[in-house]
Amino acid sequence: MATDHVSVTIEKQGLQSLIDILAKRGYRVVGPTLRDQAIVYDDIARVDELPAGWTDEQDGGTYRLQRRDDGALFGYTVGPHSWKRFLHPPIQQLWKAARSADAATVEATPAEPERFALFGVRACELHAIAIQDKVFLHGPYVDSHYKARRDNAFIVAVNCGKAGGTCFCVSMNTGPRVSNGYDLALTELVEGGKHRFVVEAGSDKGRDVLAGLPKQPASSGDLDAAKKVTEKTAASMGRSMKADDVRELLARNLEHKRWDEVAERCLSCANCTMVCPTCFCVSVEEASDLAGVESSRSRRWDSCFTMDYSYVHGGSVRSTTRARYRQWMTHKLSTWWDQFGTSGCVGCGRCITWCPVGIDITEEVAAIRSSEPQ
Amino acid sequence: MALTAETPRIVADPMVPRVGRIRKRVRELSDVWTLTVEMDEPFAFAPGQFNMLTAFGVGEAAISISGDPARPGEGLIHTIRDVGPVSHALSHLEPGDYIGVRGPYGAGWPVEVAEHCDVVILAGGLGLAPLRPLIYEVLSGRKKYGKVALLFGARTPTDLLFRPELEQWRRRLDVDIHVTVDTSTEDWYGNVGVVTTLVPRAAFDPQHTIAYVCGPEIMMRFGAAALRDKGVPDEAMYLSMERNMKCGIGLCGHCQIGTVFVCRDGPVFRNDKLRPLMSVKEL
């Protein structure tokens, strides 16, 4: 793929053309935008809806927006949303049923025809999408709703020009530079009063869209500058985790005393699972009319931090916060490998930032590692 | 995508149930019923597999199949204890009522590994229901196995599931059947004690035995220990696990025990794989 990359540069107005072309081709363009003092993913129609001149400061349990003076459009990292809210939405109806005395019908809710253009997908998020692909598309059963949305999606990736305070993609080998899985990839260059984007196509779909954009060929200087952007980002990660042996480390430390310590702090609130771009768990809910004639089933995001999650007749299997936190963290970093042949963590740092008490997965791994019983 | 009882169709979405109709409902115990479901197409399954059953308007639950895999004409049979809202609604469906069926799912009891071996079937309470398809298969191919023992325990004499069938099996001379209750009543002349106490009484060659165990988790743990004490290795024991399930197909996450999904990798596990997982509390 890398050899036949077409690299060009476009101006800020070129980005507007990109949004327009995608919209014209029937895509619903969703990208980063400001709302409630956070950068969230929502519908965008104009470039000036992007959070120009904003950045974020992130730390354990902390997220604050700040102004930056260069007008950069992508000068922040990831916020509370991830793209799973579009590809694997929080609530999805599965089917409707109707009954009468002599007939019963079940009608599958059609897979969503909506075609999303995901605009501004970071490297860690591309990896998160690839991980959800493994869960939903590459097992013995395929999730038809995810498949429809995924097959139809157009992905505009962005190489990160800034590392967040809770980022550790370098440790997880998922960024900050995108490698594959995108249709178009942007690198924002803001220098010497010029504001441009190096654009690379990663698919035929991407090349096709790129052909319609006002552009200039990228010079070797542009490509060098783009490369330096992610090199600088890689060198300034807010967090790090020794990840090469974490699968085995956690597997042999299921009774480590650190689980008791973290359970003292963890509120079991499920925030980490809601913001995590790979967490896929769902529950199902039944709705019925009062007469009991028509009913429907929906699924909604669920979390291993709830008591209901592991409930079987008689009680919950994981009745303690210790067991629930251990389930979540060992699943992300260890048992995910056994189940899906990959890590379940991409180092995006959301679980650290959005934990109300600032529990830090990298710190927990380090603590277990440094006090492993011999 | 419409699917009716009259025009069944294979649906692409595995979360969408097929529609079946209740043919028969039999009360087994005070809170346990067996439902026979009429499906439009033959429903093939392996012993130990389960279905996701929908009571329309109430919800869905994972229920093991308790019928005979060799006699599909009998209908699709499940034995259900009334313990929660969904199992209550399912167990109270009447003949003619509609039911949603997804499945069959999971890895069942491997029967073929027991050929030329002795067979021990250890059941506690409702755990006999998922074992019944296996019992049918072993008994119908009886010559393929060595000694066959069925060890069954229930809380009280009135909790003995499938009692008429137990009597019937007991009349066969080629099956060693032992039954016990935890708590006796005055009309009970049989064994009293937990089901694990039956293990030493059964005649089998521990080195050449395949054991199938199903019941409450605590019973399975002690049952496996009793078999191990007698010399049966973990590699020759199969246990069926129960966990919360919302999908049955490995997509909802609920049934994980460490590295495995019970719905996809189980519910039947060989004990050498299961035992390390079960040795960690609340895994």
XYZ file of C-alpha atoms in Angstrom, chain A residues 84-337:
254
model
C -17.880 3.367 18.005
C -20.916 5.537 18.722
C -21.468 5.601 14.938
C -20.284 2.108 13.947
C -21.634 0.360 17.070
C -24.267 2.802 18.355
C -25.258 2.981 22.037
C -28.780 1.743 21.271
C -29.735 -0.412 18.309
C -33.089 -2.034 17.693
C -32.658 -5.641 16.544
C -36.172 -6.745 15.622
C -39.864 -6.233 16.060
C -42.432 -8.948 16.656
C -46.187 -9.068 16.326
C -48.448 -11.798 17.624
C -52.053 -12.766 17.130
C -53.879 -15.957 18.104
C -52.880 -17.767 14.937
C -49.694 -16.086 13.764
C -46.478 -14.601 15.017
C -44.032 -12.653 12.930
C -40.558 -11.447 13.702
C -39.134 -8.772 11.499
C -35.441 -7.989 11.617
C -34.704 -4.279 11.897
C -32.880 -3.544 8.641
C -29.190 -2.865 8.937
C -28.700 0.909 8.922
C -28.343 2.221 5.378
C -26.546 5.312 6.684
C -23.128 5.918 5.146
C -20.754 7.678 7.494
C -17.674 9.650 6.550
C -15.626 9.606 9.742
C -13.627 12.817 9.557
C -10.570 13.160 11.778
C -9.869 9.586 12.871
C -6.636 9.269 14.847
C -4.146 6.405 14.532
C -5.189 4.868 17.855
C -8.804 5.042 16.724
C -8.072 3.281 13.440
C -6.593 0.483 15.517
C -9.658 0.501 17.757
C -11.887 0.124 14.698
C -9.711 -2.747 13.480
C -10.114 -4.396 16.898
C -13.906 -4.059 16.786
C -13.768 -5.480 13.248
C -12.201 -8.612 14.735
C -14.978 -8.884 17.310
C -17.941 -8.155 15.057
C -16.839 -9.329 11.622
C -14.157 -11.968 11.934
C -15.689 -14.430 14.396
C -18.087 -17.297 13.694
C -21.032 -14.851 13.810
C -21.157 -11.517 12.027
C -22.925 -8.483 13.495
C -25.059 -7.339 10.564
C -25.596 -3.808 11.884
C -21.907 -3.180 12.449
C -21.068 -4.734 9.087
C -23.437 -2.457 7.176
C -22.108 0.672 8.828
C -18.501 -0.440 8.545
C -18.716 -1.494 4.886
C -20.222 1.857 3.982
C -17.862 4.056 5.975
C -15.325 6.433 4.487
C -12.423 7.204 6.796
C -10.489 10.452 6.801
C -7.628 9.945 9.219
C -5.512 12.635 10.858
C -1.947 12.215 12.008
C -1.588 13.598 15.514
C 0.343 16.860 15.816
C 0.167 16.776 19.585
C 0.313 14.085 22.249
C -2.197 14.314 25.063
C -1.340 14.047 28.714
C -2.860 10.587 28.939
C -1.772 9.286 25.517
C 0.384 6.154 25.240
C -0.125 4.971 21.657
C 3.643 4.632 21.185
C 3.685 1.975 23.924
C 0.819 0.096 22.304
C 2.346 0.430 18.828
C -0.813 2.085 17.465
C 0.364 5.609 16.619
C 0.761 8.513 16.426
C 1.197 8.016 12.661
C -1.518 6.129 10.792
C -0.320 3.050 8.927
C -3.365 1.580 7.208
C -7.122 1.257 7.430
C -7.942 4.729 6.096
C -9.229 6.110 2.817
C -7.494 9.461 3.174
C -4.967 10.599 5.777
C -4.220 14.219 6.627
C -1.206 15.777 8.284
C -1.769 19.341 9.355
C 1.129 21.739 8.708
C 0.938 25.118 10.392
C 4.167 27.008 9.873
C 5.359 30.434 8.859
C 1.858 31.778 8.387
C 0.956 28.928 6.025
C -1.772 26.450 6.901
C -1.798 23.347 4.712
C -2.514 19.651 4.853
C -0.492 16.828 3.380
C -2.986 14.266 2.105
C -2.265 10.618 1.401
C -4.713 8.176 -0.131
C -4.904 4.717 1.397
C -7.563 3.129 -0.788
C -9.124 3.324 -4.239
C -12.111 5.069 -2.695
C -9.705 7.602 -1.206
C -7.829 8.129 -4.472
C -11.121 8.669 -6.247
C -12.219 11.366 -3.802
C -8.769 12.924 -3.819
C -8.936 13.311 -7.598
C -11.750 15.833 -7.167
C -9.895 18.090 -4.714
C -8.022 21.323 -5.530
C -4.474 20.269 -4.710
C -0.777 20.532 -5.378
C 1.763 17.741 -5.466
C 3.515 17.383 -2.120
C 7.201 18.309 -2.236
C 9.807 16.226 -0.444
C 9.990 19.133 2.000
C 6.279 18.797 2.710
C 6.634 15.075 3.299
C 9.594 15.651 5.611
C 7.621 18.246 7.533
C 4.695 15.835 7.829
C 6.977 13.101 9.091
C 8.477 15.452 11.668
C 5.001 16.277 12.997
C 4.371 12.715 14.147
C 7.975 12.197 15.236
C 7.607 15.146 17.582
C 4.299 13.789 18.833
C 5.771 10.346 19.392
C 8.519 11.885 21.499
C 6.092 13.668 23.829
C 3.672 10.958 24.965
C 1.986 11.800 28.270
C 2.028 8.204 29.487
C 3.834 4.976 28.744
C 3.296 1.306 29.444
C 5.650 -1.632 29.032
C 3.288 -3.678 26.922
C 5.352 -6.475 25.390
C 4.728 -8.900 28.257
C 1.668 -7.377 29.929
C -0.548 -10.235 28.746
C 1.492 -12.772 30.725
C 2.118 -10.354 33.609
C -1.595 -9.959 34.328
C -2.430 -13.606 33.647
C -0.095 -14.707 36.417
C -1.129 -11.963 38.863
C -4.882 -12.471 39.180
C -4.582 -12.511 42.975
C -2.171 -9.554 43.269
C -2.832 -7.272 46.239
C -2.968 -4.290 43.891
C -6.488 -5.347 42.858
C -7.602 -4.667 46.436
C -5.932 -1.256 46.391
C -7.459 -0.127 43.122
C -10.863 -1.372 44.299
C -10.611 1.102 47.187
C -10.481 3.949 44.654
C -12.641 2.621 41.803
C -16.262 3.800 41.917
C -17.374 1.051 39.517
C -19.062 3.848 37.526
C -18.405 2.319 34.073
C -17.048 5.583 32.582
C -13.910 3.823 31.342
C -15.965 1.272 29.422
C -18.237 3.912 27.884
C -15.340 6.040 26.578
C -13.184 3.072 25.537
C -13.128 2.784 21.731
C -12.821 -1.024 21.817
C -15.262 -1.981 24.608
C -18.075 -3.756 22.765
C -20.288 -5.306 25.448
C -24.034 -4.948 25.096
C -27.135 -5.962 26.947
C -30.550 -6.524 25.386
C -33.874 -4.998 26.330
C -37.403 -5.960 25.467
C -40.195 -3.452 24.944
C -43.826 -4.381 24.613
C -47.122 -2.625 24.048
C -49.630 -2.890 26.872
C -51.658 -5.542 25.088
C -48.609 -7.732 24.594
C -49.268 -7.915 20.853
C -46.266 -6.025 19.567
C -42.838 -6.147 21.064
C -39.314 -5.263 20.077
C -35.803 -6.046 21.172
C -32.948 -3.577 21.322
C -29.421 -3.813 22.463
C -27.592 -1.103 24.364
C -24.026 -0.637 25.512
C -23.360 -2.438 28.744
C -20.418 -2.476 31.120
C -18.615 -5.176 33.067
C -18.631 -2.728 35.983
C -22.349 -3.238 36.674
C -23.670 -5.921 39.022
C -26.259 -7.019 36.444
C -23.553 -7.825 33.926
C -22.520 -11.108 35.552
C -25.828 -11.891 37.255
C -26.934 -15.485 37.239
C -29.700 -16.984 39.337
C -28.568 -16.484 42.927
C -26.296 -13.472 42.502
C -23.546 -11.768 40.534
C -20.425 -13.727 39.690
C -18.329 -10.586 40.201
C -19.917 -9.063 43.263
C -16.863 -7.015 44.274
C -15.318 -3.937 42.646
C -11.995 -5.769 42.882
C -13.281 -8.517 40.614
C -14.954 -6.105 38.199
C -11.920 -3.854 37.792
C -9.734 -6.941 37.351
C -12.118 -8.253 34.686
C -11.973 -4.998 32.753
C -8.218 -4.478 32.896
C -7.200 -8.099 32.325
C -9.663 -8.274 29.435
C -8.193 -5.193 27.773
C -4.566 -6.176 28.150
C -4.467 -9.936 28.530
C -7.472 -12.159 27.772
C -8.366 -10.125 24.665
C -5.303 -11.781 23.119
